[in-house]
Amino acid sequence: MAQSLSVRHLVGIKDLTESDIQLILETARQFKEVINRPIKKVPSLRDVTIANVFFENSTRTRLSFELAEKRLSADVVNFSASGSSVKKGETLLDTVNNILAMKVDMVVMRHSSPGAPHYLTKHIKANVVNAGDGTHEHPTQALLDSFSIREKLGDVAGKRVAIIGDITHSRVALSNIFCLQKQGADVMVCGPKTLIPKYIEALGVKVGHDVREALAWCDVANVLRIQLERQQIKYFPSLREYSLYFGISKQMLDDLDRPIVLMHPGPINRGVELTSDAADSSHSIILDQVENGVAVRMAVLYLLAQL
């Protein structure tokens, strides 16, 4: 296995090799042991300054990155667009260059425009980590999902993973497709026809529109949230109708002829894509995903800081 990453930035899973992914997941396994000790800190990134630059709302991802940085003893600067000069018309590059002028070594950025982190990498020297760019990619989420599958099922290779829900507006779906395929998993996307992009078959995934068939096919069901805030038009009649046809209940999981693993990147719309009893059932590893997120992000930051 490679000892260092082949990339200077983590802007998308598309740019990673399979050995990059294995290195990140193996490093994350070691960091997971660290964060379960009574003293959870290691001095690996002492004197490294990391800026969390979030132009979109976030709870889990932002907290997870901040905790990962502090567990590695990095100095952390938090920037939120809502109370900043962005509101006065400052450009993305000016905002980031002003932060870098204060001698920041790494930028973790979430932005509503697809490609924003790629644009940054061409103009700044600091390492860039994409914490989600519009409906494009969310690489650390895909890595923590793979880590969670590995932890639960032993390996990702050969597993069948169904990604169910709003595929069109999801950055998690695209990153997961790339990440799972690079590790040798079979991937299916399932949802209403209006929420599945045209030509997605070109990525080598199966496409389904029946949630029960998808659950019967898969080893792992990764259920996505309906992203109402990204939908400019109505893609289905109502949330009630969506949950009737594509919602997953504990009864549906219990009726399967073998147990499957249930995942969700959060936040869950309870009663829409998942019922509460499904989300809280023994099939679910949703809270494990949150815990693993810190270890995986520690691994990413640590490995990028070595380059």
CSV table of C-alpha atoms in Angstrom, one decimal:
chain,number,residue,atom,x,y,z
A,1,MET,CA,0.0,0.0,0.0
A,2,ALA,CA,1.2,3.5,-0.8
A,3,GLN,CA,2.6,5.5,2.0
A,4,SER,CA,1.4,8.9,0.7
A,5,LEU,CA,-1.4,10.3,-1.3
A,6,SER,CA,-1.1,10.8,-5.1
A,7,VAL,CA,-3.0,14.2,-4.8
A,8,ARG,CA,-2.2,17.4,-2.9
A,9,HIS,CA,-5.9,18.3,-2.5
A,10,LEU,CA,-9.0,16.3,-1.8
A,11,VAL,CA,-11.5,17.9,-4.1
A,12,GLY,CA,-13.3,14.7,-5.3
A,13,ILE,CA,-13.2,11.0,-5.2
A,14,LYS,CA,-12.8,11.0,-9.0
A,15,ASP,CA,-9.2,12.1,-8.6
A,16,LEU,CA,-8.2,9.4,-6.1
A,17,THR,CA,-6.7,6.1,-7.0
A,18,GLU,CA,-7.8,2.9,-5.3
A,19,SER,CA,-4.6,2.8,-3.2
A,20,ASP,CA,-5.3,6.4,-2.1
A,21,ILE,CA,-8.7,5.2,-0.8
A,22,GLN,CA,-7.1,2.2,1.0
A,23,LEU,CA,-4.4,4.4,2.6
A,24,ILE,CA,-7.1,6.9,3.9
A,25,LEU,CA,-9.3,4.1,5.3
A,26,GLU,CA,-6.3,2.3,6.9
A,27,THR,CA,-5.1,5.5,8.5
A,28,ALA,CA,-8.6,6.2,9.7
A,29,ARG,CA,-8.7,2.8,11.4
A,30,GLN,CA,-5.7,3.8,13.4
A,31,PHE,CA,-7.2,7.2,14.3
A,32,LYS,CA,-10.4,5.6,15.4
A,33,GLU,CA,-8.4,3.8,18.1
A,34,VAL,CA,-7.0,7.1,19.1
A,35,ILE,CA,-10.4,8.9,19.5
A,36,ASN,CA,-11.7,6.0,21.7
A,37,ARG,CA,-8.9,6.5,24.2
A,38,PRO,CA,-9.4,8.5,27.4
A,39,ILE,CA,-7.0,11.1,26.0
A,40,LYS,CA,-8.2,11.7,22.5
A,41,LYS,CA,-5.5,14.1,21.2
A,42,VAL,CA,-2.4,13.5,19.2
A,43,PRO,CA,0.2,16.1,18.3
A,44,SER,CA,0.4,15.2,14.6
A,45,LEU,CA,-0.6,18.6,13.2
A,46,ARG,CA,0.7,20.9,15.9
A,47,ASP,CA,1.6,24.3,14.3
A,48,VAL,CA,-0.6,23.6,11.3
A,49,THR,CA,-3.4,26.2,10.8
A,50,ILE,CA,-6.6,25.0,9.1
A,51,ALA,CA,-9.4,27.3,8.0
A,52,ASN,CA,-13.0,25.9,7.8
A,53,VAL,CA,-14.6,28.1,5.1
A,54,PHE,CA,-18.3,27.3,4.9
A,55,PHE,CA,-20.5,29.2,2.4
A,56,GLU,CA,-23.4,26.8,3.1
A,57,ASN,CA,-25.1,25.6,6.3
A,58,SER,CA,-23.7,22.5,7.9
A,59,THR,CA,-23.9,20.8,11.3
A,60,ARG,CA,-22.3,17.4,11.1
A,61,THR,CA,-19.6,18.1,8.5
A,62,ARG,CA,-18.5,21.3,10.1
A,63,LEU,CA,-18.4,19.8,13.7
A,64,SER,CA,-16.7,16.7,12.4
A,65,PHE,CA,-13.9,18.6,10.6
A,66,GLU,CA,-13.4,20.9,13.6
A,67,LEU,CA,-13.2,18.0,16.0
A,68,ALA,CA,-10.8,16.1,13.7
A,69,GLU,CA,-8.6,19.2,13.5
A,70,LYS,CA,-8.6,19.7,17.3
A,71,ARG,CA,-7.9,16.0,17.9
A,72,LEU,CA,-4.8,16.4,15.7
A,73,SER,CA,-3.7,19.5,17.7
A,74,ALA,CA,-4.1,21.8,14.7
A,75,ASP,CA,-4.9,25.5,15.1
A,76,VAL,CA,-8.5,26.1,13.8
A,77,VAL,CA,-10.0,29.2,12.2
A,78,ASN,CA,-13.8,29.1,11.5
A,79,PHE,CA,-15.3,31.2,8.8
A,80,SER,CA,-19.0,31.4,8.1
A,81,ALA,CA,-20.3,33.3,5.0
A,82,SER,CA,-23.5,34.4,6.6
A,83,GLY,CA,-21.8,37.0,8.8
A,84,SER,CA,-18.9,37.9,6.5
A,85,SER,CA,-17.8,40.4,3.8
A,86,VAL,CA,-19.2,37.9,1.2
A,87,LYS,CA,-22.5,39.6,2.0
A,88,LYS,CA,-20.9,42.9,0.9
A,89,GLY,CA,-20.0,41.5,-2.5
A,90,GLU,CA,-16.5,40.0,-1.9
A,91,THR,CA,-15.5,37.3,-4.3
A,92,LEU,CA,-14.6,33.7,-3.3
A,93,LEU,CA,-10.9,34.2,-4.3
A,94,ASP,CA,-10.6,37.5,-2.4
A,95,THR,CA,-12.2,35.9,0.7
A,96,VAL,CA,-9.8,32.9,0.7
A,97,ASN,CA,-6.7,35.0,-0.2
A,98,ASN,CA,-7.5,37.3,2.8
A,99,ILE,CA,-7.7,34.2,5.0
A,100,LEU,CA,-4.4,32.8,3.5
A,101,ALA,CA,-2.7,36.2,4.1
A,102,MET,CA,-3.0,35.3,7.8
A,103,LYS,CA,-0.7,32.3,7.1
A,104,VAL,CA,-3.2,29.4,6.9
A,105,ASP,CA,-1.9,26.1,5.7
A,106,MET,CA,-5.0,24.2,4.7
A,107,VAL,CA,-8.6,25.2,3.7
A,108,VAL,CA,-11.6,23.0,4.2
A,109,MET,CA,-14.4,24.5,2.1
A,110,ARG,CA,-18.1,23.9,1.5
A,111,HIS,CA,-19.7,25.9,-1.3
A,112,SER,CA,-23.0,25.9,-3.2
A,113,SER,CA,-21.3,26.1,-6.6
A,114,PRO,CA,-20.0,22.8,-8.2
A,115,GLY,CA,-16.3,23.1,-9.0
A,116,ALA,CA,-15.6,25.9,-6.4
A,117,PRO,CA,-12.8,23.9,-4.6
A,118,HIS,CA,-11.3,22.9,-8.0
A,119,TYR,CA,-11.1,26.6,-8.9
A,120,LEU,CA,-9.4,27.3,-5.6
A,121,THR,CA,-6.7,24.7,-6.1
A,122,LYS,CA,-5.6,26.5,-9.3
A,123,HIS,CA,-5.1,29.8,-7.5
A,124,ILE,CA,-3.8,29.1,-4.0
A,125,LYS,CA,-0.8,27.2,-2.6
A,126,ALA,CA,-2.6,25.8,0.5
A,127,ASN,CA,-4.1,22.3,0.5
A,128,VAL,CA,-7.8,22.3,-0.2
A,129,VAL,CA,-10.3,19.8,1.2
A,130,ASN,CA,-13.8,19.8,-0.4
A,131,ALA,CA,-16.5,19.6,2.3
A,132,GLY,CA,-19.2,19.5,-0.4
A,133,ASP,CA,-19.6,21.6,-3.6
A,134,GLY,CA,-23.2,22.1,-4.6
A,135,THR,CA,-24.7,19.0,-6.2
A,136,HIS,CA,-21.3,17.7,-7.3
A,137,GLU,CA,-19.1,15.8,-4.8
A,138,HIS,CA,-18.7,15.3,-1.0
A,139,PRO,CA,-15.6,13.1,-0.9
A,140,THR,CA,-15.2,12.7,2.9
A,141,GLN,CA,-18.8,11.5,3.2
A,142,ALA,CA,-18.1,8.8,0.6
A,143,LEU,CA,-14.9,7.8,2.4
A,144,LEU,CA,-16.6,7.5,5.8
A,145,ASP,CA,-19.5,5.5,4.2
A,146,SER,CA,-16.9,3.1,2.8
A,147,PHE,CA,-15.1,2.9,6.1
A,148,SER,CA,-18.4,2.1,7.9
A,149,ILE,CA,-19.2,-0.6,5.4
A,150,ARG,CA,-15.8,-2.1,5.8
A,151,GLU,CA,-16.1,-2.0,9.6
A,152,LYS,CA,-19.6,-3.7,9.5
A,153,LEU,CA,-19.1,-6.2,6.6
A,154,GLY,CA,-15.3,-6.7,6.5
A,155,ASP,CA,-14.8,-5.5,2.9
A,156,VAL,CA,-16.4,-3.3,0.2
A,157,ALA,CA,-15.3,-5.4,-2.8
A,158,GLY,CA,-18.1,-7.5,-4.1
A,159,LYS,CA,-20.8,-5.9,-2.0
A,160,ARG,CA,-24.1,-4.7,-3.5
A,161,VAL,CA,-24.9,-1.1,-2.5
A,162,ALA,CA,-28.2,0.6,-3.3
A,163,ILE,CA,-28.3,4.4,-3.1
A,164,ILE,CA,-32.0,5.3,-2.7
A,165,GLY,CA,-33.7,8.7,-2.9
A,166,ASP,CA,-32.9,12.1,-4.5
A,167,ILE,CA,-29.9,11.2,-6.7
A,168,THR,CA,-30.2,14.3,-8.9
A,169,HIS,CA,-29.5,16.8,-6.2
A,170,SER,CA,-27.1,14.7,-4.1
A,171,ARG,CA,-23.4,15.2,-3.9
A,172,VAL,CA,-23.2,12.2,-1.6
A,173,ALA,CA,-24.5,9.9,-4.4
A,174,LEU,CA,-21.9,10.8,-7.0
A,175,SER,CA,-18.9,10.6,-4.5
A,176,ASN,CA,-20.2,7.2,-3.3
A,177,ILE,CA,-20.6,5.8,-6.8
A,178,PHE,CA,-17.0,6.7,-7.6
A,179,CYS,CA,-15.7,5.5,-4.2
A,180,LEU,CA,-17.6,2.2,-4.2
A,181,GLN,CA,-16.8,1.3,-7.8
A,182,LYS,CA,-13.1,2.0,-7.3
A,183,GLN,CA,-13.2,-0.6,-4.4
A,184,GLY,CA,-15.0,-3.2,-6.5
A,185,ALA,CA,-18.6,-2.9,-5.2
A,186,ASP,CA,-21.8,-3.1,-7.4
A,187,VAL,CA,-23.9,0.0,-7.2
A,188,MET,CA,-27.6,0.6,-7.9
A,189,VAL,CA,-29.4,3.9,-7.7
A,190,CYS,CA,-33.1,3.9,-7.0
A,191,GLY,CA,-35.7,6.6,-6.8
A,192,PRO,CA,-38.5,8.4,-8.7
A,193,LYS,CA,-37.7,8.9,-12.4
A,194,THR,CA,-37.7,12.7,-11.9
A,195,LEU,CA,-34.9,12.4,-9.2
A,196,ILE,CA,-32.6,10.2,-11.2
A,197,PRO,CA,-30.3,12.0,-13.7
A,198,LYS,CA,-30.5,11.1,-17.4
A,199,TYR,CA,-27.6,8.9,-18.6
A,200,ILE,CA,-26.5,7.9,-15.1
A,201,GLU,CA,-26.2,4.4,-16.5
A,202,ALA,CA,-23.0,5.7,-18.3
A,203,LEU,CA,-21.3,5.6,-14.9
A,204,GLY,CA,-21.8,1.8,-14.8
A,205,VAL,CA,-24.6,1.7,-12.2
A,206,LYS,CA,-27.9,-0.2,-12.2
A,207,VAL,CA,-31.0,2.0,-12.2
A,208,GLY,CA,-34.2,1.0,-10.3
A,209,HIS,CA,-37.5,2.6,-9.5
A,210,ASP,CA,-38.9,0.0,-7.0
A,211,VAL,CA,-37.6,0.4,-3.5
A,212,ARG,CA,-38.6,-3.1,-2.4
A,213,GLU,CA,-36.7,-4.6,-5.3
A,214,ALA,CA,-33.6,-2.5,-4.4
A,215,LEU,CA,-33.7,-3.6,-0.8
A,216,ALA,CA,-34.0,-7.3,-1.9
A,217,TRP,CA,-31.0,-6.9,-4.2
A,218,CYS,CA,-28.6,-5.0,-1.9
A,219,ASP,CA,-26.3,-5.8,1.0
A,220,VAL,CA,-26.2,-2.1,2.0
A,221,ALA,CA,-28.9,0.5,1.5
A,222,ASN,CA,-27.7,4.1,1.6
A,223,VAL,CA,-30.8,6.3,1.9
A,224,LEU,CA,-30.6,9.9,0.9
A,225,ARG,CA,-32.5,12.9,2.1
A,226,ILE,CA,-35.0,14.7,-0.2
A,227,GLN,CA,-33.1,18.0,-0.8
A,228,LEU,CA,-36.0,20.4,-1.0
A,229,GLU,CA,-33.7,23.4,-0.6
A,230,ARG,CA,-32.0,22.6,-3.9
A,231,GLN,CA,-35.2,21.9,-5.9
A,232,GLN,CA,-36.3,24.8,-8.0
A,233,ILE,CA,-39.4,23.0,-9.2
A,234,LYS,CA,-41.7,20.2,-7.9
A,235,TYR,CA,-40.2,16.8,-8.8
A,236,PHE,CA,-43.0,14.8,-7.1
A,237,PRO,CA,-46.6,15.6,-5.9
A,238,SER,CA,-46.0,15.7,-2.1
A,239,LEU,CA,-43.7,14.4,0.7
A,240,ARG,CA,-46.5,12.1,1.8
A,241,GLU,CA,-46.7,10.5,-1.7
A,242,TYR,CA,-42.9,10.2,-1.8
A,243,SER,CA,-42.8,8.4,1.6
A,244,LEU,CA,-45.7,6.1,0.5
A,245,TYR,CA,-43.7,4.9,-2.6
A,246,PHE,CA,-40.1,5.3,-1.6
A,247,GLY,CA,-40.1,5.5,2.2
A,248,ILE,CA,-38.4,2.6,4.1
A,249,SER,CA,-40.0,1.2,7.3
A,250,LYS,CA,-38.6,-1.4,9.8
A,251,GLN,CA,-41.3,-3.8,8.6
A,252,MET,CA,-39.9,-3.7,5.1
A,253,LEU,CA,-36.4,-4.5,6.5
A,254,ASP,CA,-37.7,-7.3,8.7
A,255,ASP,CA,-39.6,-8.8,5.7
A,256,LEU,CA,-36.3,-9.3,3.7
A,257,ASP,CA,-34.9,-12.8,3.6
A,258,ARG,CA,-31.5,-11.6,5.0
A,259,PRO,CA,-30.4,-8.7,7.1
A,260,ILE,CA,-29.1,-5.7,5.3
A,261,VAL,CA,-27.1,-2.6,6.5
A,262,LEU,CA,-29.0,0.7,6.6
A,263,MET,CA,-27.1,4.0,6.2
A,264,HIS,CA,-28.0,7.7,5.9
A,265,PRO,CA,-25.6,10.7,5.5
A,266,GLY,CA,-28.0,12.9,7.6
A,267,PRO,CA,-29.9,14.9,8.4
A,268,ILE,CA,-32.8,12.4,8.4
A,269,ASN,CA,-36.2,13.6,7.5
A,270,ARG,CA,-38.0,11.1,9.7
A,271,GLY,CA,-41.3,9.9,8.3
A,272,VAL,CA,-40.2,10.8,4.7
A,273,GLU,CA,-37.3,8.6,3.5
A,274,LEU,CA,-37.1,6.6,6.7
A,275,THR,CA,-39.5,5.9,9.5
A,276,SER,CA,-38.2,6.4,13.0
A,277,ASP,CA,-38.3,2.7,13.8
A,278,ALA,CA,-36.2,1.9,10.7
A,279,ALA,CA,-33.7,4.7,11.5
A,280,ASP,CA,-33.3,3.5,15.1
A,281,SER,CA,-33.4,-0.3,14.2
A,282,SER,CA,-30.5,-2.8,14.6
A,283,HIS,CA,-30.0,-2.6,10.8
A,284,SER,CA,-29.0,1.0,11.1
A,285,ILE,CA,-25.3,2.2,11.4
A,286,ILE,CA,-26.2,5.9,11.0
A,287,LEU,CA,-24.6,7.0,14.3
A,288,ASP,CA,-21.5,4.8,13.6
A,289,GLN,CA,-21.1,6.8,10.3
A,290,VAL,CA,-21.0,10.1,12.4
A,291,GLU,CA,-18.4,8.6,14.7
A,292,ASN,CA,-16.3,7.3,11.8
A,293,GLY,CA,-16.6,10.7,10.1
A,294,VAL,CA,-14.2,12.2,12.7
A,295,ALA,CA,-11.6,9.4,12.2
A,296,VAL,CA,-11.8,9.6,8.4
A,297,ARG,CA,-11.4,13.4,8.3
A,298,MET,CA,-8.4,13.1,10.7
A,299,ALA,CA,-6.8,10.7,8.3
A,300,VAL,CA,-7.5,13.0,5.3
A,301,LEU,CA,-6.0,16.1,7.1
A,302,TYR,CA,-3.1,14.2,8.4
A,303,LEU,CA,-2.1,12.6,5.0
A,304,LEU,CA,-2.5,15.9,3.1
A,305,ALA,CA,-0.4,17.8,5.7
A,306,GLN,CA,2.5,15.3,4.9
A,307,LEU,CA,2.7,16.4,1.3
